[in-house]
Tab-separated table of N, CA and C in Angstrom:
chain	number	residue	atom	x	y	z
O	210	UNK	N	-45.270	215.587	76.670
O	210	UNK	CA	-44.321	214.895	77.510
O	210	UNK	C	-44.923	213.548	77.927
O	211	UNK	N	-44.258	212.373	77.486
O	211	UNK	CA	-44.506	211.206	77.716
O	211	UNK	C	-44.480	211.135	79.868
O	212	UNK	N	-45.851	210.111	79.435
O	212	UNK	CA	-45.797	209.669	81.332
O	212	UNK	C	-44.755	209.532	82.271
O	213	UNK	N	-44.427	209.561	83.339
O	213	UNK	CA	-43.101	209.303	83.869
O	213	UNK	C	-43.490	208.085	84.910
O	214	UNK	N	-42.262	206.966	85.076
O	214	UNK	CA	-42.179	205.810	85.903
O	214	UNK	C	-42.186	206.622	87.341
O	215	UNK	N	-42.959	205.869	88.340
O	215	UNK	CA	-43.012	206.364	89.305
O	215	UNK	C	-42.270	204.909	89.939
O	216	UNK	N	-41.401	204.745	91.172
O	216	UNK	CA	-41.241	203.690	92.326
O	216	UNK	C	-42.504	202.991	92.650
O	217	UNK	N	-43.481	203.902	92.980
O	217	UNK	CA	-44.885	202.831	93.093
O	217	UNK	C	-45.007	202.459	92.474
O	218	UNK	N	-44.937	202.211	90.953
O	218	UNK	CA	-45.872	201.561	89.983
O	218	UNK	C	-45.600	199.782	90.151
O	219	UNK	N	-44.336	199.581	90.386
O	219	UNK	CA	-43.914	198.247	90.722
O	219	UNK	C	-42.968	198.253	89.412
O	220	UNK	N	-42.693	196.898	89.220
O	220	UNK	CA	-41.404	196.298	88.660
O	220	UNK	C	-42.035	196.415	87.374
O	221	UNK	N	-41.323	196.755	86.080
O	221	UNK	CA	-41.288	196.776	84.625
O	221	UNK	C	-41.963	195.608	84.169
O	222	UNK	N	-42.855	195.429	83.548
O	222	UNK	CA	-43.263	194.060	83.047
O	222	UNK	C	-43.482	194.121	81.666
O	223	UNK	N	-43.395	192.987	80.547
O	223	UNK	CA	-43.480	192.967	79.081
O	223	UNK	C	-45.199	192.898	79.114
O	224	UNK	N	-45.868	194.147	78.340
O	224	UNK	CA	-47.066	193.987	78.058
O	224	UNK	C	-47.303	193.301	76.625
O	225	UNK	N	-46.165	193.339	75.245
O	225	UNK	CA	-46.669	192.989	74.370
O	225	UNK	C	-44.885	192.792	73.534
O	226	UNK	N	-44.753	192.242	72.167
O	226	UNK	CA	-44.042	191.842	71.954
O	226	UNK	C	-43.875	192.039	70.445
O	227	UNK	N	-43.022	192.732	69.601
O	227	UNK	CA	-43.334	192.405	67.905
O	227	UNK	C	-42.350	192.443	67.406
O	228	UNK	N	-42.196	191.829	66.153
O	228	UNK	CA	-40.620	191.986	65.618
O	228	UNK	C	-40.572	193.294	64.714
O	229	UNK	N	-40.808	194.395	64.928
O	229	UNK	CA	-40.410	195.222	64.575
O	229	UNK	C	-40.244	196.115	65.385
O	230	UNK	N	-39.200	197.074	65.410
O	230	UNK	CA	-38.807	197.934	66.401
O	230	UNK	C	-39.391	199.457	65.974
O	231	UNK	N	-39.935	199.421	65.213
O	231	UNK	CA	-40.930	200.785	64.371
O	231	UNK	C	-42.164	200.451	65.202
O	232	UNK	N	-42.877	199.067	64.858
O	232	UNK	CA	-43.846	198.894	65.505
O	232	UNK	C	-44.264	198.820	67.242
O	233	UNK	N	-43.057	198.658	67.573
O	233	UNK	CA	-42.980	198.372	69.451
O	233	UNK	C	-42.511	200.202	69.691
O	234	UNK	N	-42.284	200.870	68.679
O	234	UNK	CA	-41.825	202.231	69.115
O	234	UNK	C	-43.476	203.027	69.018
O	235	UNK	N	-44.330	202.871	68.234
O	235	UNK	CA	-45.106	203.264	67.853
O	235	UNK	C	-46.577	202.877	68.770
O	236	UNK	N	-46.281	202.086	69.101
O	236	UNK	CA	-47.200	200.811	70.473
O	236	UNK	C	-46.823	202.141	71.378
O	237	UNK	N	-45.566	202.201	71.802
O	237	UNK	CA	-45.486	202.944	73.095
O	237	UNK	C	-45.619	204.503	73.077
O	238	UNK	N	-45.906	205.160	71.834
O	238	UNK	CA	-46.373	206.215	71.524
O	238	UNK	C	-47.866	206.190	72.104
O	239	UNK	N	-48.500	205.347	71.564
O	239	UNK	CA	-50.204	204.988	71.710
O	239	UNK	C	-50.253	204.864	73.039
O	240	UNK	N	-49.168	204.256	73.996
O	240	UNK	CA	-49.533	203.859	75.807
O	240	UNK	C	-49.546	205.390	76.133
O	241	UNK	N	-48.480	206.012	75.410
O	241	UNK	CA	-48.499	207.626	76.343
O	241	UNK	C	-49.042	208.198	76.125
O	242	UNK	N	-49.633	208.292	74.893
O	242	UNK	CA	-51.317	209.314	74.993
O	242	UNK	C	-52.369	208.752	75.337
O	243	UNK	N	-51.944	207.641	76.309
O	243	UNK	CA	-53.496	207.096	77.087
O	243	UNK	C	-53.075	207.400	78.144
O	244	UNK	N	-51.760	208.013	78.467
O	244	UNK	CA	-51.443	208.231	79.752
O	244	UNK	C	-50.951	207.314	80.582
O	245	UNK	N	-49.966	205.702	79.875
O	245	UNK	CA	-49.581	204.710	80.737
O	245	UNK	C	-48.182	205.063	80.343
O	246	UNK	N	-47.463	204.801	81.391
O	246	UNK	CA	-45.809	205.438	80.831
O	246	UNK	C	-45.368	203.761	79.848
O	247	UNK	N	-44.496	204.024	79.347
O	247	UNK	CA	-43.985	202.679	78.391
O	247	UNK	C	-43.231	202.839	77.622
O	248	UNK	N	-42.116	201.905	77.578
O	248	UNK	CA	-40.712	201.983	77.080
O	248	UNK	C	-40.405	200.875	76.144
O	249	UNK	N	-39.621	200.503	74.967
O	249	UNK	CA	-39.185	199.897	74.013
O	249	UNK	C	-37.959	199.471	74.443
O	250	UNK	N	-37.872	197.751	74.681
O	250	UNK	CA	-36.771	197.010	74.365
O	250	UNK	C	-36.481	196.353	73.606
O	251	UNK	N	-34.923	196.319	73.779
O	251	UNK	CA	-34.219	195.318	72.272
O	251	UNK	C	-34.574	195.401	70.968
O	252	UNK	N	-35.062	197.136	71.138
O	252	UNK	CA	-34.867	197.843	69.715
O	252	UNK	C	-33.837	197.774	68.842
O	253	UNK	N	-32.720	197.982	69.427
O	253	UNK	CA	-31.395	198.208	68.931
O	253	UNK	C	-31.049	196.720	68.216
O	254	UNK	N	-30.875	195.970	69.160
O	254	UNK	CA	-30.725	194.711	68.743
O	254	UNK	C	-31.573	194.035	67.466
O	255	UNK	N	-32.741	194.082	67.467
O	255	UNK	CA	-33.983	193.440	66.766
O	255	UNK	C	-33.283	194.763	65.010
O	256	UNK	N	-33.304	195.908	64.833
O	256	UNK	CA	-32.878	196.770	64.131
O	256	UNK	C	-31.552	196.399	63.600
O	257	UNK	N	-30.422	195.932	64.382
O	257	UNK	CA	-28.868	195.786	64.477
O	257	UNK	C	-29.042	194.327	63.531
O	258	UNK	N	-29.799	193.572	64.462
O	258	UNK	CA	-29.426	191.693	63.770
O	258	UNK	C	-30.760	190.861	63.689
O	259	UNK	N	-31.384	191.797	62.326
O	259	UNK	CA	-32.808	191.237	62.356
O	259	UNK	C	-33.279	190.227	62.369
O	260	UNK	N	-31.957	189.090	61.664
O	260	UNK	CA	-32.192	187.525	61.674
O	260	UNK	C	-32.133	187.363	62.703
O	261	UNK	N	-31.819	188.178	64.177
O	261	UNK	CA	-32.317	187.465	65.155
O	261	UNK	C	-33.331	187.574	66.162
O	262	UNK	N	-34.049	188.423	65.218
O	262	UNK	CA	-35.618	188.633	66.024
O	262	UNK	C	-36.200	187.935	66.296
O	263	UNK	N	-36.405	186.912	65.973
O	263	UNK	CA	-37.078	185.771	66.209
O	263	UNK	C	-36.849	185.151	67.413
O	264	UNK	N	-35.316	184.712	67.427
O	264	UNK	CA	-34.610	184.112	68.726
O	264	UNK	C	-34.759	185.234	70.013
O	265	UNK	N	-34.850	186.345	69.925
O	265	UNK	CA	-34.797	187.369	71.142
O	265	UNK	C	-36.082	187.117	71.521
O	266	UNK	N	-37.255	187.025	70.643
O	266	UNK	CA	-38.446	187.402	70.730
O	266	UNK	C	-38.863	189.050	70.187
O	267	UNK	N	-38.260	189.175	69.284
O	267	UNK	CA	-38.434	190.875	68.768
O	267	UNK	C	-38.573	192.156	69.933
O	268	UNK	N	-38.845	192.936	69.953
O	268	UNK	CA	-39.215	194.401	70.474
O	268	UNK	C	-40.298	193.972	71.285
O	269	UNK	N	-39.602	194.501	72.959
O	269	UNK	CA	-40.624	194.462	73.626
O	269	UNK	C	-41.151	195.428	74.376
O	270	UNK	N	-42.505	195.896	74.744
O	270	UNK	CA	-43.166	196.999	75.013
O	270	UNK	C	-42.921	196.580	76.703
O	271	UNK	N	-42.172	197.623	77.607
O	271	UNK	CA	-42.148	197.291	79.219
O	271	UNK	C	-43.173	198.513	79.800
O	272	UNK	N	-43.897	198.180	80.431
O	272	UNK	CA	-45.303	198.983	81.674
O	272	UNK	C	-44.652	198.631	82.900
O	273	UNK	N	-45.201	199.768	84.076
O	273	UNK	CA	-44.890	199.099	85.477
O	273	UNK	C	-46.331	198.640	85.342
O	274	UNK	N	-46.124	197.416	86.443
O	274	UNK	CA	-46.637	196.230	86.900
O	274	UNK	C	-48.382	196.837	86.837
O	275	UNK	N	-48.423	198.193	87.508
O	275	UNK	CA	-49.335	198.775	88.069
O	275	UNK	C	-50.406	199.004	86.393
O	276	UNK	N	-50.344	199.305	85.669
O	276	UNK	CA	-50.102	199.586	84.082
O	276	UNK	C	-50.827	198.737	83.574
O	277	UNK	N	-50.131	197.062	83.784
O	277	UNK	CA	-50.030	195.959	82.530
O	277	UNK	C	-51.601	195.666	82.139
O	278	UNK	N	-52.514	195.993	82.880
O	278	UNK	CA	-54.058	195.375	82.533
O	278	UNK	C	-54.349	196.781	81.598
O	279	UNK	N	-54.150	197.603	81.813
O	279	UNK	CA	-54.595	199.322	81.267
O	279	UNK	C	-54.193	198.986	79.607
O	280	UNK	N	-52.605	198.420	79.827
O	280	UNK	CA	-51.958	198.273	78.645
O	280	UNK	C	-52.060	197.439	77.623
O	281	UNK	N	-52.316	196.466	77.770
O	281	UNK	CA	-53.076	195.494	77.081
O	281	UNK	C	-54.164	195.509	76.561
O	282	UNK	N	-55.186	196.230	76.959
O	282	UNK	CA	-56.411	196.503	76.635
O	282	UNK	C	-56.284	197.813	75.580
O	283	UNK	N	-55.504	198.256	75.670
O	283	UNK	CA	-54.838	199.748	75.005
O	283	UNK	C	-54.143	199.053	73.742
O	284	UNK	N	-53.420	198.392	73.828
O	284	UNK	CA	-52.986	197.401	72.378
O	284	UNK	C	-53.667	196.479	72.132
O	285	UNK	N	-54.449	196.107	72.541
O	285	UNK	CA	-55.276	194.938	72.153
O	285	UNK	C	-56.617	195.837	70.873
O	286	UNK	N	-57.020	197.232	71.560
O	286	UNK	CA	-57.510	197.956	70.470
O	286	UNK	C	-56.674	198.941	69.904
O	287	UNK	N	-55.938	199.396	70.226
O	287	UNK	CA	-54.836	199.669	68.397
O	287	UNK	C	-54.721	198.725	67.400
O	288	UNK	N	-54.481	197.299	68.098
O	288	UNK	CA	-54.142	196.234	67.139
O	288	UNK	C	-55.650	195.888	66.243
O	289	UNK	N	-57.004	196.064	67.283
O	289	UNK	CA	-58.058	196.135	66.431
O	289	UNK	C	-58.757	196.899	65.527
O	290	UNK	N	-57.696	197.954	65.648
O	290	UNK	CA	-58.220	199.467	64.605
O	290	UNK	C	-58.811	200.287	65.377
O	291	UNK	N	-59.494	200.296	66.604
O	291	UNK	CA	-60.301	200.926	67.297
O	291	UNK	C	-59.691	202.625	67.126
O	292	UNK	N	-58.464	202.955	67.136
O	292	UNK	CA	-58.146	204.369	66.677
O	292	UNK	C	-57.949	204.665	65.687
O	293	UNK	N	-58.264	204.012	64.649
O	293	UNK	CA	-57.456	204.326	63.081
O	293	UNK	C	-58.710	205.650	62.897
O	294	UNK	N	-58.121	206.231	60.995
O	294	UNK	CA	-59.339	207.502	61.042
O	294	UNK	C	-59.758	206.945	59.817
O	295	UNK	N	-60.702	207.487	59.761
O	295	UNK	CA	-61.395	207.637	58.618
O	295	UNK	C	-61.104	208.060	56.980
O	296	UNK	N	-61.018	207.676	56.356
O	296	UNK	CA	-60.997	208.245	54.757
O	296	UNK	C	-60.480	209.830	54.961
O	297	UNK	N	-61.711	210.322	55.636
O	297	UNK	CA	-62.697	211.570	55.213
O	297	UNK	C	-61.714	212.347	56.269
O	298	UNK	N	-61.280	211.786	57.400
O	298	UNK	CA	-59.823	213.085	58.157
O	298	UNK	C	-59.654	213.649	57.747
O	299	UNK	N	-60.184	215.325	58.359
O	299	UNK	CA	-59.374	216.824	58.125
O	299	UNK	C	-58.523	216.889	58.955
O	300	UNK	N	-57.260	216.746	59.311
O	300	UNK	CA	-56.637	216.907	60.649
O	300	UNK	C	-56.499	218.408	61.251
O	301	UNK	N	-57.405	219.540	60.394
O	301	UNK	CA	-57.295	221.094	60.036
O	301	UNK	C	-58.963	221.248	60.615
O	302	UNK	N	-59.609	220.238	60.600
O	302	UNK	CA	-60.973	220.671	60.988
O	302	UNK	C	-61.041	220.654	62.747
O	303	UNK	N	-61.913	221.442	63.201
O	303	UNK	CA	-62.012	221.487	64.721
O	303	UNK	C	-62.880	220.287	65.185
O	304	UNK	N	-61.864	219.406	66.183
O	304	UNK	CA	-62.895	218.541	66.996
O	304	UNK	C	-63.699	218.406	67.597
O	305	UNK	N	-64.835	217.933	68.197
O	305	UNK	CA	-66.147	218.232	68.936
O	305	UNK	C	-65.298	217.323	69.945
């Protein structure tokens, strides 16, 4: 179960931005198993009228306010590979 928005966290803010709506869906997969809640906008749109991804600014990843430093640093290493696996992944072998 993905994180849930709390009233404290503060107001929704754009942590990151891409023109693909696979990729801004997949970003916010990665925030919730770090445990930051995070939601996908102007999926529909960016998917619907791709020539106009550009002009919207593509798919954007929203954090509460409280979040946005956690979150950034959290896509800043997905985007650097820091979680990718290895060749050699058993996804069947037991983790240490």
């Amino acid at each position: 179960m993905p994180p849930s928005f709390d009233d404290t966290d503060g107001d929704l803010v754009i942590a990151a931005r891409d023109l693909t709506p696979t990729e801004a869906h997949m970003l916010c997969g990665c925030l919730a198993a770090a445990g930051i809640p995070a939601e996908a906008g102007d999926t529909n749109l960016v998917q619907a009228h791709s020539l106009l991804a550009i002009a919207v600014g593509g798919a954007c990843i929203r954090v509460p306010q409280r979040y946005l430093t956690q979150a950034q640093a959290t896509i800043a290493a997905m985007r650097d590979g820091d979680f990718s696996l290895d060749e050699n992944f058993d996804p069947g072998a037991p983790q240490d």
